[in-house]
Amino acid sequence: MNSVEEEPPTMAMDQTPRSNQEKDGFLTTQKACFELKIGMKVNSDKEAYDMYNGYAFDMGFSIRRDDLSYKRGTKEVIRRTFVCSKEGFREFSDHSEEKKCNRLDSRCGCRARVIFTVENGVYEISQLVAEHNHPLIESDQRHLLRSARKIHDTSKGVIKSMADAGISVSKTYAYMLNESGGYKGIGYTETDCHNFVQVERSKRIEAGDGQSVMNHFKHIQLDKKDKLMVE
């Protein structure tokens, strides 16, 4: 969501992380190895995201990008907000849909966030809300956090080569899993691997590669066969 305003509001709110806070019987903040503080600075939007994402992983929650505000009449960024992935609530068009999807919905109105004020390209933390209204993820499950998962370029090359050789996604992921030493080391899920392969195949099909179209349907059949064997 983008917004335009003349200048960023004054934010004197200093809510640095507090250790071992509990609410309704579960941990909502805890001591992080790397703590964010008001006044910390970075030099780009990516660095700001990576800073908060690293902190989030250490704490046990996932993040997403939120508001990006510009100086009126320009494309100059003056404020950037990142929030907990459980911020806000899902909107449903009818109550029957809400009832059906409610248990699968991950958003619960969490207010945890960081706001950077931007001046001359420098991103400075001006507000930090550390407390969550939901349980934080234990350390042995944090590798599954959405914002922490990533397929690195080296792995992408191997996955693409195996896909080109006609190896199914499930077998490719099993190989990568073994090479990385397990789920904590691999950094992404089988679904992430499947989505990556699908995107790469789609790119080739859009480029007009006829052989890729044939291979695409061949891979679909292989993946279905593997799933049936597992079941």
mmCIF file with all atom_site columns, C-alpha atoms in Angstrom:
data_model
loop_
_atom_site.group_PDB
_atom_site.id
_atom_site.type_symbol
_atom_site.label_atom_id
_atom_site.label_alt_id
_atom_site.label_comp_id
_atom_site.label_asym_id
_atom_site.label_entity_id
_atom_site.label_seq_id
_atom_site.pdbx_PDB_ins_code
_atom_site.Cartn_x
_atom_site.Cartn_y
_atom_site.Cartn_z
_atom_site.occupancy
_atom_site.B_iso_or_equiv
_atom_site.pdbx_formal_charge
_atom_site.auth_seq_id
_atom_site.auth_comp_id
_atom_site.auth_asym_id
_atom_site.auth_atom_id
_atom_site.pdbx_PDB_model_num
ATOM 1   C CA . MET A 1 1   ? 0.000   0.000   0.000   1.00 0.00 ? 1   MET A CA 1
ATOM 2   C CA . ASN A 1 2   ? 1.485   3.378   -1.030  1.00 0.00 ? 2   ASN A CA 1
ATOM 3   C CA . SER A 1 3   ? 0.582   6.760   0.420   1.00 0.00 ? 3   SER A CA 1
ATOM 4   C CA . VAL A 1 4   ? 1.674   10.325  -0.185  1.00 0.00 ? 4   VAL A CA 1
ATOM 5   C CA . GLU A 1 5   ? 2.314   12.923  2.509   1.00 0.00 ? 5   GLU A CA 1
ATOM 6   C CA . GLU A 1 6   ? 4.255   16.123  2.943   1.00 0.00 ? 6   GLU A CA 1
ATOM 7   C CA . GLU A 1 7   ? 6.596   14.993  5.682   1.00 0.00 ? 7   GLU A CA 1
ATOM 8   C CA . PRO A 1 8   ? 6.823   12.058  8.148   1.00 0.00 ? 8   PRO A CA 1
ATOM 9   C CA . PRO A 1 9   ? 5.068   12.460  11.496  1.00 0.00 ? 9   PRO A CA 1
ATOM 10  C CA . THR A 1 10  ? 7.060   12.813  14.679  1.00 0.00 ? 10  THR A CA 1
ATOM 11  C CA . MET A 1 11  ? 7.429   9.454   16.433  1.00 0.00 ? 11  MET A CA 1
ATOM 12  C CA . ALA A 1 12  ? 8.953   9.512   19.871  1.00 0.00 ? 12  ALA A CA 1
ATOM 13  C CA . MET A 1 13  ? 7.602   6.112   20.780  1.00 0.00 ? 13  MET A CA 1
ATOM 14  C CA . ASP A 1 14  ? 10.492  3.893   21.948  1.00 0.00 ? 14  ASP A CA 1
ATOM 15  C CA . GLN A 1 15  ? 9.289   0.334   22.279  1.00 0.00 ? 15  GLN A CA 1
ATOM 16  C CA . THR A 1 16  ? 12.462  -1.719  22.219  1.00 0.00 ? 16  THR A CA 1
ATOM 17  C CA . PRO A 1 17  ? 12.174  -5.476  22.716  1.00 0.00 ? 17  PRO A CA 1
ATOM 18  C CA . ARG A 1 18  ? 11.487  -6.608  26.271  1.00 0.00 ? 18  ARG A CA 1
ATOM 19  C CA . SER A 1 19  ? 12.696  -9.971  27.475  1.00 0.00 ? 19  SER A CA 1
ATOM 20  C CA . ASN A 1 20  ? 10.326  -12.838 28.246  1.00 0.00 ? 20  ASN A CA 1
ATOM 21  C CA . GLN A 1 21  ? 7.008   -10.982 28.212  1.00 0.00 ? 21  GLN A CA 1
ATOM 22  C CA . GLU A 1 22  ? 3.950   -13.169 28.477  1.00 0.00 ? 22  GLU A CA 1
ATOM 23  C CA . LYS A 1 23  ? 0.356   -12.524 27.522  1.00 0.00 ? 23  LYS A CA 1
ATOM 24  C CA . ASP A 1 24  ? -2.497  -14.992 28.053  1.00 0.00 ? 24  ASP A CA 1
ATOM 25  C CA . GLY A 1 25  ? 0.015   -17.688 28.938  1.00 0.00 ? 25  GLY A CA 1
ATOM 26  C CA . PHE A 1 26  ? 2.274   -17.555 25.884  1.00 0.00 ? 26  PHE A CA 1
ATOM 27  C CA . LEU A 1 27  ? 5.491   -15.790 24.971  1.00 0.00 ? 27  LEU A CA 1
ATOM 28  C CA . THR A 1 28  ? 4.910   -12.613 22.954  1.00 0.00 ? 28  THR A CA 1
ATOM 29  C CA . THR A 1 29  ? 8.415   -11.134 23.095  1.00 0.00 ? 29  THR A CA 1
ATOM 30  C CA . GLN A 1 30  ? 11.747  -12.635 23.991  1.00 0.00 ? 30  GLN A CA 1
ATOM 31  C CA . LYS A 1 31  ? 15.424  -11.728 24.089  1.00 0.00 ? 31  LYS A CA 1
ATOM 32  C CA . ALA A 1 32  ? 16.951  -11.691 20.618  1.00 0.00 ? 32  ALA A CA 1
ATOM 33  C CA . CYS A 1 33  ? 20.645  -12.187 19.880  1.00 0.00 ? 33  CYS A CA 1
ATOM 34  C CA . PHE A 1 34  ? 20.361  -9.164  17.600  1.00 0.00 ? 34  PHE A CA 1
ATOM 35  C CA . GLU A 1 35  ? 18.217  -6.324  18.931  1.00 0.00 ? 35  GLU A CA 1
ATOM 36  C CA . LEU A 1 36  ? 16.769  -3.433  16.981  1.00 0.00 ? 36  LEU A CA 1
ATOM 37  C CA . LYS A 1 37  ? 16.911  0.025   18.500  1.00 0.00 ? 37  LYS A CA 1
ATOM 38  C CA . ILE A 1 38  ? 15.453  3.412   17.676  1.00 0.00 ? 38  ILE A CA 1
ATOM 39  C CA . GLY A 1 39  ? 17.981  5.381   15.631  1.00 0.00 ? 39  GLY A CA 1
ATOM 40  C CA . MET A 1 40  ? 19.639  2.437   13.869  1.00 0.00 ? 40  MET A CA 1
ATOM 41  C CA . LYS A 1 41  ? 20.369  3.259   10.213  1.00 0.00 ? 41  LYS A CA 1
ATOM 42  C CA . VAL A 1 42  ? 20.801  1.429   6.909   1.00 0.00 ? 42  VAL A CA 1
ATOM 43  C CA . ASN A 1 43  ? 21.285  2.628   3.341   1.00 0.00 ? 43  ASN A CA 1
ATOM 44  C CA . SER A 1 44  ? 18.526  0.999   1.290   1.00 0.00 ? 44  SER A CA 1
ATOM 45  C CA . ASP A 1 45  ? 15.070  -0.550  1.343   1.00 0.00 ? 45  ASP A CA 1
ATOM 46  C CA . LYS A 1 46  ? 16.610  -4.004  0.932   1.00 0.00 ? 46  LYS A CA 1
ATOM 47  C CA . GLU A 1 47  ? 18.968  -3.463  3.871   1.00 0.00 ? 47  GLU A CA 1
ATOM 48  C CA . ALA A 1 48  ? 16.033  -2.270  5.972   1.00 0.00 ? 48  ALA A CA 1
ATOM 49  C CA . TYR A 1 49  ? 14.023  -5.380  5.063   1.00 0.00 ? 49  TYR A CA 1
ATOM 50  C CA . ASP A 1 50  ? 16.966  -7.692  5.711   1.00 0.00 ? 50  ASP A CA 1
ATOM 51  C CA . MET A 1 51  ? 17.614  -6.069  9.086   1.00 0.00 ? 51  MET A CA 1
ATOM 52  C CA . TYR A 1 52  ? 14.055  -6.554  10.302  1.00 0.00 ? 52  TYR A CA 1
ATOM 53  C CA . ASN A 1 53  ? 13.805  -10.004 8.727   1.00 0.00 ? 53  ASN A CA 1
ATOM 54  C CA . GLY A 1 54  ? 16.976  -11.146 10.502  1.00 0.00 ? 54  GLY A CA 1
ATOM 55  C CA . TYR A 1 55  ? 15.617  -9.862  13.784  1.00 0.00 ? 55  TYR A CA 1
ATOM 56  C CA . ALA A 1 56  ? 12.254  -11.545 13.090  1.00 0.00 ? 56  ALA A CA 1
ATOM 57  C CA . PHE A 1 57  ? 13.902  -14.900 12.429  1.00 0.00 ? 57  PHE A CA 1
ATOM 58  C CA . ASP A 1 58  ? 15.846  -14.602 15.680  1.00 0.00 ? 58  ASP A CA 1
ATOM 59  C CA . MET A 1 59  ? 12.625  -13.823 17.541  1.00 0.00 ? 59  MET A CA 1
ATOM 60  C CA . GLY A 1 60  ? 10.423  -16.388 15.810  1.00 0.00 ? 60  GLY A CA 1
ATOM 61  C CA . PHE A 1 61  ? 8.016   -14.598 13.454  1.00 0.00 ? 61  PHE A CA 1
ATOM 62  C CA . SER A 1 62  ? 7.662   -13.814 9.773   1.00 0.00 ? 62  SER A CA 1
ATOM 63  C CA . ILE A 1 63  ? 7.379   -10.344 8.219   1.00 0.00 ? 63  ILE A CA 1
ATOM 64  C CA . ARG A 1 64  ? 6.017   -8.606  5.136   1.00 0.00 ? 64  ARG A CA 1
ATOM 65  C CA . ARG A 1 65  ? 6.343   -5.196  3.484   1.00 0.00 ? 65  ARG A CA 1
ATOM 66  C CA . ASP A 1 66  ? 3.626   -2.650  4.320   1.00 0.00 ? 66  ASP A CA 1
ATOM 67  C CA . ASP A 1 67  ? 3.309   1.124   3.795   1.00 0.00 ? 67  ASP A CA 1
ATOM 68  C CA . LEU A 1 68  ? 5.691   3.004   1.524   1.00 0.00 ? 68  LEU A CA 1
ATOM 69  C CA . SER A 1 69  ? 5.182   6.781   1.762   1.00 0.00 ? 69  SER A CA 1
ATOM 70  C CA . TYR A 1 70  ? 6.447   9.432   -0.668  1.00 0.00 ? 70  TYR A CA 1
ATOM 71  C CA . LYS A 1 71  ? 7.019   13.151  -0.417  1.00 0.00 ? 71  LYS A CA 1
ATOM 72  C CA . ARG A 1 72  ? 4.087   14.885  -2.055  1.00 0.00 ? 72  ARG A CA 1
ATOM 73  C CA . GLY A 1 73  ? 4.498   15.375  -5.781  1.00 0.00 ? 73  GLY A CA 1
ATOM 74  C CA . THR A 1 74  ? 7.686   13.307  -6.001  1.00 0.00 ? 74  THR A CA 1
ATOM 75  C CA . LYS A 1 75  ? 8.908   9.718   -5.990  1.00 0.00 ? 75  LYS A CA 1
ATOM 76  C CA . GLU A 1 76  ? 11.145  10.409  -3.015  1.00 0.00 ? 76  GLU A CA 1
ATOM 77  C CA . VAL A 1 77  ? 10.542  7.827   -0.261  1.00 0.00 ? 77  VAL A CA 1
ATOM 78  C CA . ILE A 1 78  ? 10.149  9.376   3.192   1.00 0.00 ? 78  ILE A CA 1
ATOM 79  C CA . ARG A 1 79  ? 8.853   6.440   5.224   1.00 0.00 ? 79  ARG A CA 1
ATOM 80  C CA . ARG A 1 80  ? 8.854   2.653   5.025   1.00 0.00 ? 80  ARG A CA 1
ATOM 81  C CA . THR A 1 81  ? 6.973   0.193   7.244   1.00 0.00 ? 81  THR A CA 1
ATOM 82  C CA . PHE A 1 82  ? 7.506   -3.533  7.730   1.00 0.00 ? 82  PHE A CA 1
ATOM 83  C CA . VAL A 1 83  ? 5.029   -5.546  9.792   1.00 0.00 ? 83  VAL A CA 1
ATOM 84  C CA . CYS A 1 84  ? 4.583   -8.953  11.370  1.00 0.00 ? 84  CYS A CA 1
ATOM 85  C CA . SER A 1 85  ? 2.975   -11.296 8.822   1.00 0.00 ? 85  SER A CA 1
ATOM 86  C CA . LYS A 1 86  ? 0.045   -11.728 11.220  1.00 0.00 ? 86  LYS A CA 1
ATOM 87  C CA . GLU A 1 87  ? -0.793  -7.998  11.078  1.00 0.00 ? 87  GLU A CA 1
ATOM 88  C CA . GLY A 1 88  ? -4.345  -7.101  10.090  1.00 0.00 ? 88  GLY A CA 1
ATOM 89  C CA . PHE A 1 89  ? -7.249  -9.395  9.250   1.00 0.00 ? 89  PHE A CA 1
ATOM 90  C CA . ARG A 1 90  ? -8.410  -11.118 6.090   1.00 0.00 ? 90  ARG A CA 1
ATOM 91  C CA . GLU A 1 91  ? -11.467 -9.654  4.380   1.00 0.00 ? 91  GLU A CA 1
ATOM 92  C CA . PHE A 1 92  ? -14.171 -12.051 3.228   1.00 0.00 ? 92  PHE A CA 1
ATOM 93  C CA . SER A 1 93  ? -17.051 -11.327 0.899   1.00 0.00 ? 93  SER A CA 1
ATOM 94  C CA . ASP A 1 94  ? -19.547 -13.462 2.812   1.00 0.00 ? 94  ASP A CA 1
ATOM 95  C CA . HIS A 1 95  ? -19.835 -15.099 6.214   1.00 0.00 ? 95  HIS A CA 1
ATOM 96  C CA . SER A 1 96  ? -19.900 -18.655 4.862   1.00 0.00 ? 96  SER A CA 1
ATOM 97  C CA . GLU A 1 97  ? -16.480 -18.108 3.278   1.00 0.00 ? 97  GLU A CA 1
ATOM 98  C CA . GLU A 1 98  ? -15.183 -16.589 6.501   1.00 0.00 ? 98  GLU A CA 1
ATOM 99  C CA . LYS A 1 99  ? -16.342 -19.593 8.507   1.00 0.00 ? 99  LYS A CA 1
ATOM 100 C CA . LYS A 1 100 ? -14.721 -21.987 6.062   1.00 0.00 ? 100 LYS A CA 1
ATOM 101 C CA . CYS A 1 101 ? -11.368 -20.205 5.895   1.00 0.00 ? 101 CYS A CA 1
ATOM 102 C CA . ASN A 1 102 ? -11.057 -18.863 9.426   1.00 0.00 ? 102 ASN A CA 1
ATOM 103 C CA . ARG A 1 103 ? -9.011  -21.750 10.818  1.00 0.00 ? 103 ARG A CA 1
ATOM 104 C CA . LEU A 1 104 ? -6.550  -21.463 7.923   1.00 0.00 ? 104 LEU A CA 1
ATOM 105 C CA . ASP A 1 105 ? -6.128  -17.699 8.245   1.00 0.00 ? 105 ASP A CA 1
ATOM 106 C CA . SER A 1 106 ? -2.801  -16.681 9.756   1.00 0.00 ? 106 SER A CA 1
ATOM 107 C CA . ARG A 1 107 ? -3.620  -13.013 10.404  1.00 0.00 ? 107 ARG A CA 1
ATOM 108 C CA . CYS A 1 108 ? -4.777  -12.041 13.876  1.00 0.00 ? 108 CYS A CA 1
ATOM 109 C CA . GLY A 1 109 ? -4.330  -8.261  14.110  1.00 0.00 ? 109 GLY A CA 1
ATOM 110 C CA . CYS A 1 110 ? -0.771  -8.303  15.462  1.00 0.00 ? 110 CYS A CA 1
ATOM 111 C CA . ARG A 1 111 ? 0.642   -4.778  15.880  1.00 0.00 ? 111 ARG A CA 1
ATOM 112 C CA . ALA A 1 112 ? 4.363   -5.668  15.852  1.00 0.00 ? 112 ALA A CA 1
ATOM 113 C CA . ARG A 1 113 ? 6.190   -3.542  13.279  1.00 0.00 ? 113 ARG A CA 1
ATOM 114 C CA . VAL A 1 114 ? 9.141   -1.319  12.498  1.00 0.00 ? 114 VAL A CA 1
ATOM 115 C CA . ILE A 1 115 ? 8.933   2.081   10.816  1.00 0.00 ? 115 ILE A CA 1
ATOM 116 C CA . PHE A 1 116 ? 11.886  3.665   9.060   1.00 0.00 ? 116 PHE A CA 1
ATOM 117 C CA . THR A 1 117 ? 12.015  7.410   8.397   1.00 0.00 ? 117 THR A CA 1
ATOM 118 C CA . VAL A 1 118 ? 13.920  8.011   5.164   1.00 0.00 ? 118 VAL A CA 1
ATOM 119 C CA . GLU A 1 119 ? 16.040  11.085  4.473   1.00 0.00 ? 119 GLU A CA 1
ATOM 120 C CA . ASN A 1 120 ? 18.539  11.414  1.629   1.00 0.00 ? 120 ASN A CA 1
ATOM 121 C CA . GLY A 1 121 ? 18.321  7.670   1.037   1.00 0.00 ? 121 GLY A CA 1
ATOM 122 C CA . VAL A 1 122 ? 19.183  6.785   4.636   1.00 0.00 ? 122 VAL A CA 1
ATOM 123 C CA . TYR A 1 123 ? 16.667  4.583   6.467   1.00 0.00 ? 123 TYR A CA 1
ATOM 124 C CA . GLU A 1 124 ? 16.496  5.275   10.218  1.00 0.00 ? 124 GLU A CA 1
ATOM 125 C CA . ILE A 1 125 ? 14.333  3.355   12.686  1.00 0.00 ? 125 ILE A CA 1
ATOM 126 C CA . SER A 1 126 ? 11.858  5.845   14.177  1.00 0.00 ? 126 SER A CA 1
ATOM 127 C CA . GLN A 1 127 ? 9.343   3.436   15.696  1.00 0.00 ? 127 GLN A CA 1
ATOM 128 C CA . LEU A 1 128 ? 9.532   -0.161  16.873  1.00 0.00 ? 128 LEU A CA 1
ATOM 129 C CA . VAL A 1 129 ? 6.632   -2.164  18.283  1.00 0.00 ? 129 VAL A CA 1
ATOM 130 C CA . ALA A 1 130 ? 8.018   -5.407  19.683  1.00 0.00 ? 130 ALA A CA 1
ATOM 131 C CA . GLU A 1 131 ? 5.092   -7.110  21.388  1.00 0.00 ? 131 GLU A CA 1
ATOM 132 C CA . HIS A 1 132 ? 3.010   -9.716  19.535  1.00 0.00 ? 132 HIS A CA 1
ATOM 133 C CA . ASN A 1 133 ? -0.499  -10.956 20.287  1.00 0.00 ? 133 ASN A CA 1
ATOM 134 C CA . HIS A 1 134 ? 0.284   -14.539 19.240  1.00 0.00 ? 134 HIS A CA 1
ATOM 135 C CA . PRO A 1 135 ? 2.818   -17.246 20.134  1.00 0.00 ? 135 PRO A CA 1
ATOM 136 C CA . LEU A 1 136 ? 6.294   -16.921 18.664  1.00 0.00 ? 136 LEU A CA 1
ATOM 137 C CA . ILE A 1 137 ? 7.791   -19.840 16.750  1.00 0.00 ? 137 ILE A CA 1
ATOM 138 C CA . GLU A 1 138 ? 10.236  -22.126 18.557  1.00 0.00 ? 138 GLU A CA 1
ATOM 139 C CA . SER A 1 139 ? 13.820  -22.224 17.275  1.00 0.00 ? 139 SER A CA 1
ATOM 140 C CA . ASP A 1 140 ? 13.509  -25.719 15.772  1.00 0.00 ? 140 ASP A CA 1
ATOM 141 C CA . GLN A 1 141 ? 10.660  -24.525 13.498  1.00 0.00 ? 141 GLN A CA 1
ATOM 142 C CA . ARG A 1 142 ? 11.948  -21.097 12.438  1.00 0.00 ? 142 ARG A CA 1
ATOM 143 C CA . HIS A 1 143 ? 13.429  -22.387 9.186   1.00 0.00 ? 143 HIS A CA 1
ATOM 144 C CA . LEU A 1 144 ? 9.809   -22.790 8.000   1.00 0.00 ? 144 LEU A CA 1
ATOM 145 C CA . LEU A 1 145 ? 8.958   -19.092 8.441   1.00 0.00 ? 145 LEU A CA 1
ATOM 146 C CA . ARG A 1 146 ? 7.840   -17.688 5.089   1.00 0.00 ? 146 ARG A CA 1
ATOM 147 C CA . SER A 1 147 ? 10.061  -14.585 5.099   1.00 0.00 ? 147 SER A CA 1
ATOM 148 C CA . ALA A 1 148 ? 13.076  -16.704 6.118   1.00 0.00 ? 148 ALA A CA 1
ATOM 149 C CA . ARG A 1 149 ? 12.744  -19.202 3.257   1.00 0.00 ? 149 ARG A CA 1
ATOM 150 C CA . LYS A 1 150 ? 14.810  -18.628 0.138   1.00 0.00 ? 150 LYS A CA 1
ATOM 151 C CA . ILE A 1 151 ? 16.239  -20.702 -2.709  1.00 0.00 ? 151 ILE A CA 1
ATOM 152 C CA . HIS A 1 152 ? 19.769  -19.408 -3.319  1.00 0.00 ? 152 HIS A CA 1
ATOM 153 C CA . ASP A 1 153 ? 21.235  -19.052 -6.791  1.00 0.00 ? 153 ASP A CA 1
ATOM 154 C CA . THR A 1 154 ? 23.488  -22.123 -6.471  1.00 0.00 ? 154 THR A CA 1
ATOM 155 C CA . SER A 1 155 ? 20.531  -24.298 -5.512  1.00 0.00 ? 155 SER A CA 1
ATOM 156 C CA . LYS A 1 156 ? 18.435  -22.794 -8.308  1.00 0.00 ? 156 LYS A CA 1
ATOM 157 C CA . GLY A 1 157 ? 21.028  -23.903 -10.843 1.00 0.00 ? 157 GLY A CA 1
ATOM 158 C CA . VAL A 1 158 ? 21.019  -27.479 -9.545  1.00 0.00 ? 158 VAL A CA 1
ATOM 159 C CA . ILE A 1 159 ? 17.207  -27.626 -9.438  1.00 0.00 ? 159 ILE A CA 1
ATOM 160 C CA . LYS A 1 160 ? 16.898  -26.335 -13.003 1.00 0.00 ? 160 LYS A CA 1
ATOM 161 C CA . SER A 1 161 ? 19.476  -28.846 -14.246 1.00 0.00 ? 161 SER A CA 1
ATOM 162 C CA . MET A 1 162 ? 17.670  -31.733 -12.572 1.00 0.00 ? 162 MET A CA 1
ATOM 163 C CA . ALA A 1 163 ? 14.328  -30.560 -13.958 1.00 0.00 ? 163 ALA A CA 1
ATOM 164 C CA . ASP A 1 164 ? 15.819  -30.350 -17.463 1.00 0.00 ? 164 ASP A CA 1
ATOM 165 C CA . ALA A 1 165 ? 17.078  -33.922 -17.031 1.00 0.00 ? 165 ALA A CA 1
ATOM 166 C CA . GLY A 1 166 ? 13.515  -35.092 -16.390 1.00 0.00 ? 166 GLY A CA 1
ATOM 167 C CA . ILE A 1 167 ? 13.895  -35.636 -12.641 1.00 0.00 ? 167 ILE A CA 1
ATOM 168 C CA . SER A 1 168 ? 10.690  -35.006 -10.679 1.00 0.00 ? 168 SER A CA 1
ATOM 169 C CA . VAL A 1 169 ? 10.397  -32.234 -8.112  1.00 0.00 ? 169 VAL A CA 1
ATOM 170 C CA . SER A 1 170 ? 9.973   -34.637 -5.205  1.00 0.00 ? 170 SER A CA 1
ATOM 171 C CA . LYS A 1 171 ? 13.165  -36.510 -6.104  1.00 0.00 ? 171 LYS A CA 1
ATOM 172 C CA . THR A 1 172 ? 15.010  -33.254 -6.721  1.00 0.00 ? 172 THR A CA 1
ATOM 173 C CA . TYR A 1 173 ? 13.967  -31.915 -3.323  1.00 0.00 ? 173 TYR A CA 1
ATOM 174 C CA . ALA A 1 174 ? 14.938  -35.181 -1.617  1.00 0.00 ? 174 ALA A CA 1
ATOM 175 C CA . TYR A 1 175 ? 18.400  -34.893 -3.187  1.00 0.00 ? 175 TYR A CA 1
ATOM 176 C CA . MET A 1 176 ? 18.809  -31.237 -2.173  1.00 0.00 ? 176 MET A CA 1
ATOM 177 C CA . LEU A 1 177 ? 17.574  -32.064 1.317   1.00 0.00 ? 177 LEU A CA 1
ATOM 178 C CA . ASN A 1 178 ? 20.197  -34.767 1.711   1.00 0.00 ? 178 ASN A CA 1
ATOM 179 C CA . GLU A 1 179 ? 22.957  -32.530 0.344   1.00 0.00 ? 179 GLU A CA 1
ATOM 180 C CA . SER A 1 180 ? 22.099  -29.716 2.764   1.00 0.00 ? 180 SER A CA 1
ATOM 181 C CA . GLY A 1 181 ? 21.991  -31.964 5.816   1.00 0.00 ? 181 GLY A CA 1
ATOM 182 C CA . GLY A 1 182 ? 18.280  -31.789 6.576   1.00 0.00 ? 182 GLY A CA 1
ATOM 183 C CA . TYR A 1 183 ? 15.343  -29.429 6.839   1.00 0.00 ? 183 TYR A CA 1
ATOM 184 C CA . LYS A 1 184 ? 17.119  -26.784 8.931   1.00 0.00 ? 184 LYS A CA 1
ATOM 185 C CA . GLY A 1 185 ? 19.941  -26.487 6.446   1.00 0.00 ? 185 GLY A CA 1
ATOM 186 C CA . ILE A 1 186 ? 18.040  -26.433 3.173   1.00 0.00 ? 186 ILE A CA 1
ATOM 187 C CA . GLY A 1 187 ? 16.257  -23.096 3.740   1.00 0.00 ? 187 GLY A CA 1
ATOM 188 C CA . TYR A 1 188 ? 13.094  -23.807 1.733   1.00 0.00 ? 188 TYR A CA 1
ATOM 189 C CA . THR A 1 189 ? 10.241  -26.311 1.490   1.00 0.00 ? 189 THR A CA 1
ATOM 190 C CA . GLU A 1 190 ? 9.279   -28.802 -1.210  1.00 0.00 ? 190 GLU A CA 1
ATOM 191 C CA . THR A 1 191 ? 6.400   -26.498 -2.118  1.00 0.00 ? 191 THR A CA 1
ATOM 192 C CA . ASP A 1 192 ? 8.894   -23.645 -2.671  1.00 0.00 ? 192 ASP A CA 1
ATOM 193 C CA . CYS A 1 193 ? 10.913  -25.963 -4.904  1.00 0.00 ? 193 CYS A CA 1
ATOM 194 C CA . HIS A 1 194 ? 7.824   -26.982 -6.855  1.00 0.00 ? 194 HIS A CA 1
ATOM 195 C CA . ASN A 1 195 ? 6.753   -23.337 -7.314  1.00 0.00 ? 195 ASN A CA 1
ATOM 196 C CA . PHE A 1 196 ? 10.224  -22.379 -8.528  1.00 0.00 ? 196 PHE A CA 1
ATOM 197 C CA . VAL A 1 197 ? 10.259  -25.159 -11.126 1.00 0.00 ? 197 VAL A CA 1
ATOM 198 C CA . GLN A 1 198 ? 6.764   -24.224 -12.298 1.00 0.00 ? 198 GLN A CA 1
ATOM 199 C CA . VAL A 1 199 ? 7.781   -20.583 -12.745 1.00 0.00 ? 199 VAL A CA 1
ATOM 200 C CA . GLU A 1 200 ? 10.866  -21.580 -14.734 1.00 0.00 ? 200 GLU A CA 1
ATOM 201 C CA . ARG A 1 201 ? 8.810   -23.873 -16.975 1.00 0.00 ? 201 ARG A CA 1
ATOM 202 C CA . SER A 1 202 ? 6.247   -21.128 -17.538 1.00 0.00 ? 202 SER A CA 1
ATOM 203 C CA . LYS A 1 203 ? 8.990   -18.722 -18.600 1.00 0.00 ? 203 LYS A CA 1
ATOM 204 C CA . ARG A 1 204 ? 10.186  -21.166 -21.231 1.00 0.00 ? 204 ARG A CA 1
ATOM 205 C CA . ILE A 1 205 ? 6.683   -21.860 -22.487 1.00 0.00 ? 205 ILE A CA 1
ATOM 206 C CA . GLU A 1 206 ? 5.997   -18.116 -22.803 1.00 0.00 ? 206 GLU A CA 1
ATOM 207 C CA . ALA A 1 207 ? 9.239   -17.779 -24.747 1.00 0.00 ? 207 ALA A CA 1
ATOM 208 C CA . GLY A 1 208 ? 7.818   -20.223 -27.327 1.00 0.00 ? 208 GLY A CA 1
ATOM 209 C CA . ASP A 1 209 ? 9.980   -23.240 -26.537 1.00 0.00 ? 209 ASP A CA 1
ATOM 210 C CA . GLY A 1 210 ? 7.909   -26.118 -27.968 1.00 0.00 ? 210 GLY A CA 1
ATOM 211 C CA . GLN A 1 211 ? 10.043  -28.803 -26.365 1.00 0.00 ? 211 GLN A CA 1
ATOM 212 C CA . SER A 1 212 ? 9.497   -27.171 -22.992 1.00 0.00 ? 212 SER A CA 1
ATOM 213 C CA . VAL A 1 213 ? 5.743   -27.511 -23.467 1.00 0.00 ? 213 VAL A CA 1
ATOM 214 C CA . MET A 1 214 ? 6.151   -31.258 -23.993 1.00 0.00 ? 214 MET A CA 1
ATOM 215 C CA . ASN A 1 215 ? 8.526   -31.518 -21.037 1.00 0.00 ? 215 ASN A CA 1
ATOM 216 C CA . HIS A 1 216 ? 6.109   -29.538 -18.878 1.00 0.00 ? 216 HIS A CA 1
ATOM 217 C CA . PHE A 1 217 ? 3.346   -32.143 -19.235 1.00 0.00 ? 217 PHE A CA 1
ATOM 218 C CA . LYS A 1 218 ? 5.857   -34.955 -18.855 1.00 0.00 ? 218 LYS A CA 1
ATOM 219 C CA . HIS A 1 219 ? 7.030   -33.496 -15.524 1.00 0.00 ? 219 HIS A CA 1
ATOM 220 C CA . ILE A 1 220 ? 3.441   -33.111 -14.330 1.00 0.00 ? 220 ILE A CA 1
ATOM 221 C CA . GLN A 1 221 ? 2.881   -36.827 -14.925 1.00 0.00 ? 221 GLN A CA 1
ATOM 222 C CA . LEU A 1 222 ? 6.118   -37.719 -13.114 1.00 0.00 ? 222 LEU A CA 1
ATOM 223 C CA . ASP A 1 223 ? 5.200   -35.566 -10.114 1.00 0.00 ? 223 ASP A CA 1
ATOM 224 C CA . LYS A 1 224 ? 1.736   -37.119 -9.924  1.00 0.00 ? 224 LYS A CA 1
ATOM 225 C CA . LYS A 1 225 ? 3.242   -40.610 -10.108 1.00 0.00 ? 225 LYS A CA 1
ATOM 226 C CA . ASP A 1 226 ? 5.671   -39.850 -7.278  1.00 0.00 ? 226 ASP A CA 1
ATOM 227 C CA . LYS A 1 227 ? 2.880   -38.511 -5.089  1.00 0.00 ? 227 LYS A CA 1
ATOM 228 C CA . LEU A 1 228 ? 0.794   -41.643 -5.653  1.00 0.00 ? 228 LEU A CA 1
ATOM 229 C CA . MET A 1 229 ? 3.746   -43.842 -4.721  1.00 0.00 ? 229 MET A CA 1
ATOM 230 C CA . VAL A 1 230 ? 4.287   -41.872 -1.509  1.00 0.00 ? 230 VAL A CA 1
ATOM 231 C CA . GLU A 1 231 ? 0.616   -42.118 -0.584  1.00 0.00 ? 231 GLU A CA 1
#
